[in-house]
Amino acid sequence: MERQRDLSYYRGDGGLGLLFANDIVRQVKDPVLILTGRSVLSAQTEVRLRELRSRGARIEYLQADVTRKEQAEHLVLYIVEEFGNLNGIIHSAGVIRDSFILKKNRQEIQQVLDPKVSGLVNLDLASREMPLEFFVFFSSIAGSFGNPGQADYAAANAFMDAYAVHRNDLAASGLRQGRTLSIGWPLWKDGGMGIDPHAEGRMMHSWGMKPLETETGIQAMYQALASGHGQVLIMSGEATKIREKVLSGSAPKQAISETADRSQVDQERLRDRTGQQFKALFGEITQLDATKININEPLEHYGIDSIMINQLNMKMEGLFGELSKRYFTSIRP
Ligand SMILES: NC(=O)c1ccc[n+]([C@@H]2O[C@H](COP(=O)([O-])OP(=O)(O)OC[C@H]3O[C@@H](n4cnc5c(N)ncnc54)[C@H](OP(=O)(O)O)[C@@H]3O)[C@@H](O)[C@H]2O)c1
């Protein structure tokens, strides 16, 4: 990325927003950064911004909700009036409401889609006349591969990825300026959006991935910008395993090995032993006495949630190898 003296950025002011602000201040002399979010600035973030200002940056925090068209427009207008130009935009606003799709309500889905769909379109339209050098979208690998409990988040990020292609097409026709890049991030070690440790363990186990270190992630963004691509996926961990998974389309193995000759297995005994094993695993996770678990009862009657499903999947994968993540969304023991 070209290093300039006077840069004006607009971004969501979250965990990653601050990590990148910190890096820009480290690399660019006296940059101008505009950070935004809907909330009032917290005392903790104010301290971090003060520290960045002490290193020569001009940093402003503007309260704005990008899902509101007029607020996105006002923001861009304000930046141009106040600073004379806007060189680049990093869209890192996002919200997660993880839960299985059957349990999600309309409002939760809307909350997840809004910043990445209407928020992104509003920002793009508000800045369409701007001579931007770049417009970077912080998407997620969930947009490409999906993730249990994140159907809405996956859709929101897939929209970002597609919109990057659309905006690059508009730029090719002279209707926008600057490169558009959608970055599908994996989990960051020190980002704002975390996932629960069990999901992290499963990600490691089945994909060979590990959370992205700050310095690696920052360097990856510069490499992605230099690559000339409109969409880039970034992953960190065991390269061979990750490459295999991505290139193979990650087809899950069958839950039960096909090598067993089913005709030689006593089906009733098998069902009974499987039920006992399942009750033991389920009891461990729900902290329920396994003898009190009724194998014919729907799982949701025991208050199972997405975290428990993740834990259950991990335990089952520990026993049987990789399983389809859809298994427990439809199974009734
Ligand atoms: N961190 C990760 O591990 C990771 C992994 C993959 C992808 N990503 C993507 O990277 C981006 C940044 O992640 P993060 O970890 O920095 O998340 P974060 O700490 O939760 O920050 C997200 C920011 O978005 C702002 N925001 C949400 N809705 C907004 C709206 N309507 N208008 C303006 N600002 C809004 C939030 O501020 P307010 O609440 O004040 O509005 C918050 O500051 C997200 O889009 C996420 O999907 C992150």
Coordinates of C-alpha atoms and ligand atoms in Angstrom, one line a residue:
M1 CA 0.0 0.0 0.0
E2 CA 1.2 3.4 -0.9
R3 CA 2.3 5.4 2.2
Q4 CA 1.0 8.9 2.1
R5 CA 1.4 11.8 4.5
D6 CA -2.2 12.8 4.6
L7 CA -4.7 10.0 4.7
S8 CA -8.4 10.2 5.6
Y9 CA -9.9 6.9 6.4
Y10 CA -13.4 6.0 7.4
R11 CA -14.0 2.7 9.2
G12 CA -15.9 1.0 11.9
D13 CA -14.1 1.5 15.2
G14 CA -13.8 -2.0 16.5
G15 CA -11.0 -4.3 17.6
L16 CA -9.6 -4.6 14.1
G17 CA -10.2 -1.0 13.3
L18 CA -8.0 0.0 16.2
L19 CA -5.3 -2.5 15.3
F20 CA -5.1 -1.1 11.8
A21 CA -5.2 2.5 13.0
N22 CA -2.2 1.6 15.2
D23 CA -0.3 0.2 12.3
I24 CA -1.1 3.2 10.0
V25 CA 0.2 5.6 12.7
R26 CA 3.3 3.4 12.9
Q27 CA 4.0 3.6 9.2
V28 CA 2.6 6.9 8.0
K29 CA 3.8 10.3 9.0
D30 CA 1.0 12.4 10.6
P31 CA -1.9 10.5 9.1
V32 CA -5.5 11.7 9.4
L33 CA -7.8 8.9 10.5
I34 CA -11.6 9.1 11.0
L35 CA -13.0 6.2 13.0
T36 CA -16.6 5.6 13.5
G37 CA -19.2 3.6 15.3
R38 CA -22.7 3.9 16.6
S39 CA -21.7 4.0 20.2
V40 CA -20.4 6.8 22.4
L41 CA -16.6 6.4 22.6
S42 CA -15.6 4.3 25.6
A43 CA -13.1 5.7 28.1
Q44 CA -10.8 2.7 27.2
T45 CA -10.9 3.5 23.4
E46 CA -10.4 7.2 24.2
V47 CA -7.1 6.3 26.0
R48 CA -5.9 4.3 23.0
L49 CA -6.8 7.2 20.6
R50 CA -4.9 9.7 22.9
E51 CA -1.9 7.5 22.7
L52 CA -2.1 7.4 18.9
R53 CA -2.5 11.2 18.8
S54 CA 0.6 11.6 20.9
R55 CA 2.5 9.9 18.0
G56 CA 1.5 12.6 15.5
A57 CA -1.8 11.3 14.1
R58 CA -4.9 13.3 13.8
I59 CA -7.7 11.0 14.8
E60 CA -11.3 11.8 15.2
Y61 CA -14.1 9.5 16.3
L62 CA -17.4 10.3 14.7
Q63 CA -20.6 8.7 15.9
A64 CA -22.6 7.4 13.0
D65 CA -24.7 4.5 12.0
V66 CA -23.8 3.5 8.4
T67 CA -27.1 1.6 8.0
R68 CA -28.8 5.0 8.0
K69 CA -28.3 6.5 4.5
E70 CA -28.4 10.1 5.7
Q71 CA -25.8 9.4 8.4
A72 CA -23.4 7.8 5.9
E73 CA -23.9 10.7 3.5
H74 CA -23.3 13.3 6.3
L75 CA -20.2 11.5 7.3
V76 CA -18.6 11.6 3.9
L77 CA -19.6 15.2 3.4
Y78 CA -18.2 16.2 6.8
I79 CA -14.9 14.5 6.0
V80 CA -14.5 16.2 2.7
E81 CA -15.5 19.6 4.1
E82 CA -13.3 19.3 7.1
F83 CA -10.2 17.6 5.5
G84 CA -10.5 18.4 1.8
N85 CA -10.3 14.8 0.7
L86 CA -10.9 11.1 1.4
N87 CA -8.2 8.7 0.2
G88 CA -9.5 5.4 1.3
I89 CA -12.2 3.6 3.2
I90 CA -11.9 0.4 5.3
H91 CA -15.3 -1.0 6.1
S92 CA -14.9 -3.1 9.2
A93 CA -18.3 -2.6 10.8
G94 CA -20.0 -5.8 11.7
V95 CA -22.3 -7.5 14.2
I96 CA -22.7 -11.1 15.1
R97 CA -25.6 -12.9 16.7
D98 CA -24.6 -16.5 16.6
S99 CA -27.3 -19.1 16.9
F100 CA -28.9 -21.8 14.7
I101 CA -31.0 -20.4 12.0
L102 CA -34.1 -22.2 13.3
K103 CA -33.7 -20.2 16.5
K104 CA -32.9 -16.8 14.9
N105 CA -35.6 -14.2 14.8
R106 CA -36.0 -11.6 12.1
Q107 CA -34.6 -8.8 14.2
E108 CA -31.3 -10.7 14.9
I109 CA -30.8 -11.6 11.3
Q110 CA -31.5 -7.9 10.3
Q111 CA -28.9 -6.7 12.9
V112 CA -26.2 -9.0 11.3
L113 CA -27.1 -8.2 7.7
D114 CA -27.5 -4.4 8.1
P115 CA -23.9 -3.1 8.6
K116 CA -22.5 -5.4 5.8
V117 CA -25.4 -5.0 3.3
S118 CA -27.2 -1.6 3.6
G119 CA -24.2 -0.1 5.5
L120 CA -21.9 -1.1 2.7
V121 CA -24.1 0.1 -0.1
N122 CA -24.8 3.4 1.8
L123 CA -21.1 4.1 2.2
D124 CA -20.4 3.2 -1.4
L125 CA -23.2 5.5 -2.7
A126 CA -22.2 8.3 -0.4
S127 CA -18.6 8.1 -1.6
R128 CA -19.2 7.4 -5.3
E129 CA -17.9 10.7 -6.5
M130 CA -14.8 10.5 -4.3
P131 CA -11.4 10.0 -5.9
L132 CA -10.7 7.0 -3.6
E133 CA -7.5 5.0 -3.9
F134 CA -9.0 2.0 -2.2
F135 CA -12.2 0.7 -0.6
V136 CA -11.5 -2.4 1.6
F137 CA -14.2 -4.6 3.0
F138 CA -13.6 -6.7 6.1
S139 CA -15.4 -9.8 5.2
S140 CA -15.0 -13.3 6.7
I141 CA -14.1 -16.8 5.5
A142 CA -17.6 -17.6 6.7
G143 CA -18.8 -15.8 3.6
S144 CA -17.1 -18.5 1.5
F145 CA -17.4 -21.6 3.5
G146 CA -20.3 -20.9 5.9
N147 CA -20.2 -21.7 9.6
P148 CA -22.7 -23.5 11.9
G149 CA -24.7 -20.9 13.8
Q150 CA -23.7 -18.1 11.4
A151 CA -26.1 -18.4 8.4
D152 CA -26.9 -14.7 8.5
Y153 CA -23.2 -13.7 9.0
A154 CA -22.1 -15.9 6.2
A155 CA -24.7 -14.3 3.9
A156 CA -23.7 -10.8 4.9
N157 CA -20.1 -11.5 4.2
A158 CA -20.9 -13.3 0.9
F159 CA -22.7 -10.1 0.0
M160 CA -19.5 -8.1 0.7
D161 CA -17.5 -10.4 -1.5
A162 CA -20.0 -10.1 -4.4
Y163 CA -20.2 -6.3 -3.9
A164 CA -16.4 -6.0 -4.3
V165 CA -16.7 -7.6 -7.8
H166 CA -19.6 -5.2 -8.6
R167 CA -17.8 -2.1 -7.4
N168 CA -14.7 -3.1 -9.4
D169 CA -16.9 -3.5 -12.5
L170 CA -18.3 0.0 -11.8
A171 CA -14.8 1.3 -11.5
A172 CA -13.9 -0.3 -14.9
S173 CA -16.8 1.6 -16.4
G174 CA -15.6 4.9 -14.8
L175 CA -18.5 5.0 -12.3
R176 CA -16.3 4.6 -9.2
Q177 CA -12.7 5.3 -8.4
G178 CA -10.1 3.2 -6.6
R179 CA -9.6 -0.6 -6.1
T180 CA -12.1 -2.5 -4.2
L181 CA -10.9 -5.5 -2.1
S182 CA -13.0 -7.8 0.0
I183 CA -10.8 -9.7 2.6
G184 CA -12.2 -12.9 4.0
W185 CA -10.6 -12.9 7.4
P186 CA -10.3 -15.9 9.7
L187 CA -10.5 -15.5 13.4
W188 CA -8.0 -13.0 14.7
K189 CA -6.2 -13.7 17.9
D190 CA -6.7 -10.2 19.2
G191 CA -9.7 -8.9 17.2
G192 CA -12.9 -7.7 18.7
M193 CA -15.1 -10.5 17.4
G194 CA -14.1 -13.7 19.1
I195 CA -15.5 -17.1 18.9
D196 CA -15.9 -19.5 21.8
P197 CA -12.9 -21.7 22.6
H198 CA -14.7 -24.9 21.5
A199 CA -15.4 -23.6 18.1
E200 CA -11.7 -22.5 17.9
G201 CA -10.6 -26.0 18.8
R202 CA -12.8 -27.5 16.1
M203 CA -11.5 -25.1 13.6
M204 CA -8.0 -26.1 14.5
H205 CA -8.9 -29.8 14.4
S206 CA -10.7 -30.0 11.2
W207 CA -9.1 -27.2 9.1
G208 CA -5.6 -27.0 10.7
M209 CA -6.2 -23.3 11.3
K210 CA -5.1 -21.2 14.1
P211 CA -6.2 -17.6 15.1
L212 CA -4.4 -15.0 13.1
E213 CA -1.6 -13.1 14.9
T214 CA -1.9 -9.3 14.6
E215 CA 1.3 -8.7 12.7
T216 CA 0.6 -11.5 10.3
G217 CA -2.9 -10.2 9.7
I218 CA -1.6 -6.7 9.0
Q219 CA 1.0 -7.9 6.6
A220 CA -1.6 -10.1 4.9
M221 CA -3.7 -7.0 4.2
Y222 CA -0.9 -5.2 2.5
Q223 CA -0.2 -8.3 0.5
A224 CA -3.8 -8.7 -0.4
L225 CA -3.9 -5.0 -1.6
A226 CA -0.8 -5.6 -3.7
S227 CA -2.2 -8.8 -5.2
G228 CA -4.5 -6.9 -7.5
H229 CA -7.4 -9.3 -6.7
G230 CA -10.9 -8.2 -5.8
Q231 CA -11.4 -10.9 -3.2
V232 CA -8.8 -12.6 -1.0
L233 CA -9.2 -15.3 1.7
I234 CA -6.7 -15.3 4.5
M235 CA -6.0 -18.2 6.8
S236 CA -3.3 -19.0 9.2
G237 CA -2.1 -22.4 10.4
E238 CA -1.0 -25.7 8.8
A239 CA -0.7 -24.6 5.2
T240 CA -0.8 -28.1 3.7
K241 CA -3.9 -29.1 5.6
I242 CA -5.7 -25.8 4.9
R243 CA -4.8 -26.0 1.2
E244 CA -6.2 -29.6 1.0
K245 CA -9.4 -28.6 2.7
V246 CA -10.0 -25.5 0.6
L247 CA -9.1 -27.2 -2.7
S248 CA -11.0 -30.3 -2.0
G249 CA -14.2 -28.3 -1.3
S250 CA -14.1 -29.7 2.2
A251 CA -16.4 -32.6 1.6
P252 CA -17.2 -34.0 5.0
K253 CA -16.6 -37.7 5.5
Q254 CA -19.5 -40.0 6.2
A255 CA -20.3 -40.2 9.9
I256 CA -20.1 -43.9 9.9
S257 CA -17.3 -45.7 8.1
E258 CA -18.5 -47.5 5.1
T259 CA -15.9 -50.2 5.6
A260 CA -17.9 -52.0 8.2
D261 CA -20.0 -54.9 6.9
R262 CA -23.4 -53.9 8.2
S263 CA -24.9 -57.3 7.7
Q264 CA -22.6 -58.8 10.3
V265 CA -23.6 -56.2 13.0
D266 CA -26.4 -56.8 15.4
Q267 CA -28.5 -53.7 14.6
E268 CA -30.3 -53.6 17.9
R269 CA -27.1 -53.9 19.9
L270 CA -25.5 -51.2 17.8
R271 CA -28.4 -48.8 18.3
D272 CA -28.4 -49.4 22.0
R273 CA -24.6 -48.9 22.3
T274 CA -24.7 -45.8 20.1
G275 CA -27.5 -44.4 22.3
Q276 CA -25.6 -45.0 25.5
Q277 CA -22.5 -43.4 24.0
F278 CA -24.4 -40.4 22.8
K279 CA -26.2 -40.0 26.2
A280 CA -22.8 -40.0 27.9
L281 CA -21.4 -37.3 25.6
F282 CA -24.5 -35.2 25.8
G283 CA -24.6 -35.5 29.6
E284 CA -21.0 -34.3 29.8
I285 CA -21.8 -31.2 27.8
T286 CA -25.2 -30.4 29.3
Q287 CA -24.0 -31.4 32.8
L288 CA -27.1 -33.6 33.0
D289 CA -27.1 -37.1 34.5
A290 CA -26.9 -39.4 31.5
T291 CA -29.5 -41.8 33.0
K292 CA -32.0 -38.9 33.0
I293 CA -31.6 -38.2 29.3
N294 CA -34.4 -39.6 27.2
I295 CA -33.0 -40.7 23.8
N296 CA -36.3 -40.0 22.1
E297 CA -36.7 -36.5 23.4
P298 CA -35.8 -33.6 20.9
L299 CA -32.4 -32.1 21.9
E300 CA -33.8 -28.6 22.2
H301 CA -36.0 -29.8 25.2
Y302 CA -32.7 -30.0 27.1
G303 CA -31.9 -26.4 26.2
I304 CA -29.2 -27.2 23.7
D305 CA -27.6 -24.1 22.1
S306 CA -25.0 -23.4 19.4
I307 CA -22.1 -23.6 21.8
M308 CA -23.2 -27.0 23.1
I309 CA -23.7 -28.2 19.5
N310 CA -20.1 -27.1 18.7
Q311 CA -18.9 -29.0 21.8
L312 CA -20.9 -32.1 20.8
N313 CA -19.6 -32.0 17.3
M314 CA -16.0 -31.8 18.6
K315 CA -16.5 -34.7 20.9
M316 CA -18.1 -36.8 18.2
E317 CA -15.3 -35.8 15.8
G318 CA -12.8 -36.9 18.5
L319 CA -14.4 -40.4 18.3
F320 CA -15.4 -40.7 14.6
G321 CA -13.3 -38.2 12.7
E322 CA -14.8 -35.4 10.8
L323 CA -18.6 -35.2 10.6
S324 CA -21.1 -33.1 8.7
K325 CA -21.9 -30.0 10.7
R326 CA -25.5 -30.4 9.7
Y327 CA -25.7 -33.6 11.7
F328 CA -27.1 -32.1 14.9
T329 CA -29.4 -29.6 13.2
S330 CA -31.6 -32.4 12.0
I331 CA -30.9 -35.4 14.1
R332 CA -33.5 -36.7 16.7
P333 CA -31.9 -39.4 18.8
Ligands
LIG1 N1 -12.1 -10.2 14.6 C1 -12.2 -11.3 13.9 O1 -11.6 -12.4 14.3 C2 -12.8 -11.3 12.5 C3 -12.8 -12.5 11.8 C4 -13.4 -12.5 10.5 C5 -14.0 -11.3 10.1 N2 -14.0 -10.2 10.8 C6 -14.7 -9.0 10.3 O2 -13.9 -7.8 10.6 C7 -14.7 -6.7 10.9 C8 -14.2 -6.1 12.2 O3 -14.2 -7.1 13.3 P1 -13.8 -6.7 14.7 O4 -13.2 -7.9 15.4 O5 -13.1 -5.4 14.8 O6 -15.3 -6.5 15.3 P2 -15.8 -5.5 16.5 O7 -14.7 -5.3 17.5 O8 -17.1 -6.1 17.0 O9 -16.0 -4.1 15.7 C9 -17.1 -4.0 14.9 C10 -17.3 -2.5 14.8 O10 -18.4 -2.2 13.9 C11 -19.1 -1.1 14.4 N3 -20.4 -1.1 13.9 C12 -21.3 -2.1 13.9 N4 -22.5 -1.7 13.3 C13 -22.2 -0.5 12.8 C14 -23.0 0.5 12.1 N5 -24.3 0.2 11.7 N6 -22.5 1.7 11.8 C15 -21.2 2.0 12.2 N7 -20.4 1.1 12.9 C16 -20.9 -0.1 13.2 C17 -19.1 -1.4 16.0 O11 -19.2 -0.2 16.7 P3 -20.7 0.2 17.4 O12 -21.2 -1.0 18.1 O13 -20.3 1.4 18.2 O14 -21.5 0.6 16.2 C18 -17.7 -1.9 16.2 O15 -16.9 -0.9 16.6 C19 -16.1 -7.3 11.1 O16 -16.9 -6.8 10.0 C20 -16.0 -8.8 11.1 O17 -17.1 -9.4 10.4 C21 -13.4 -10.1 12.1

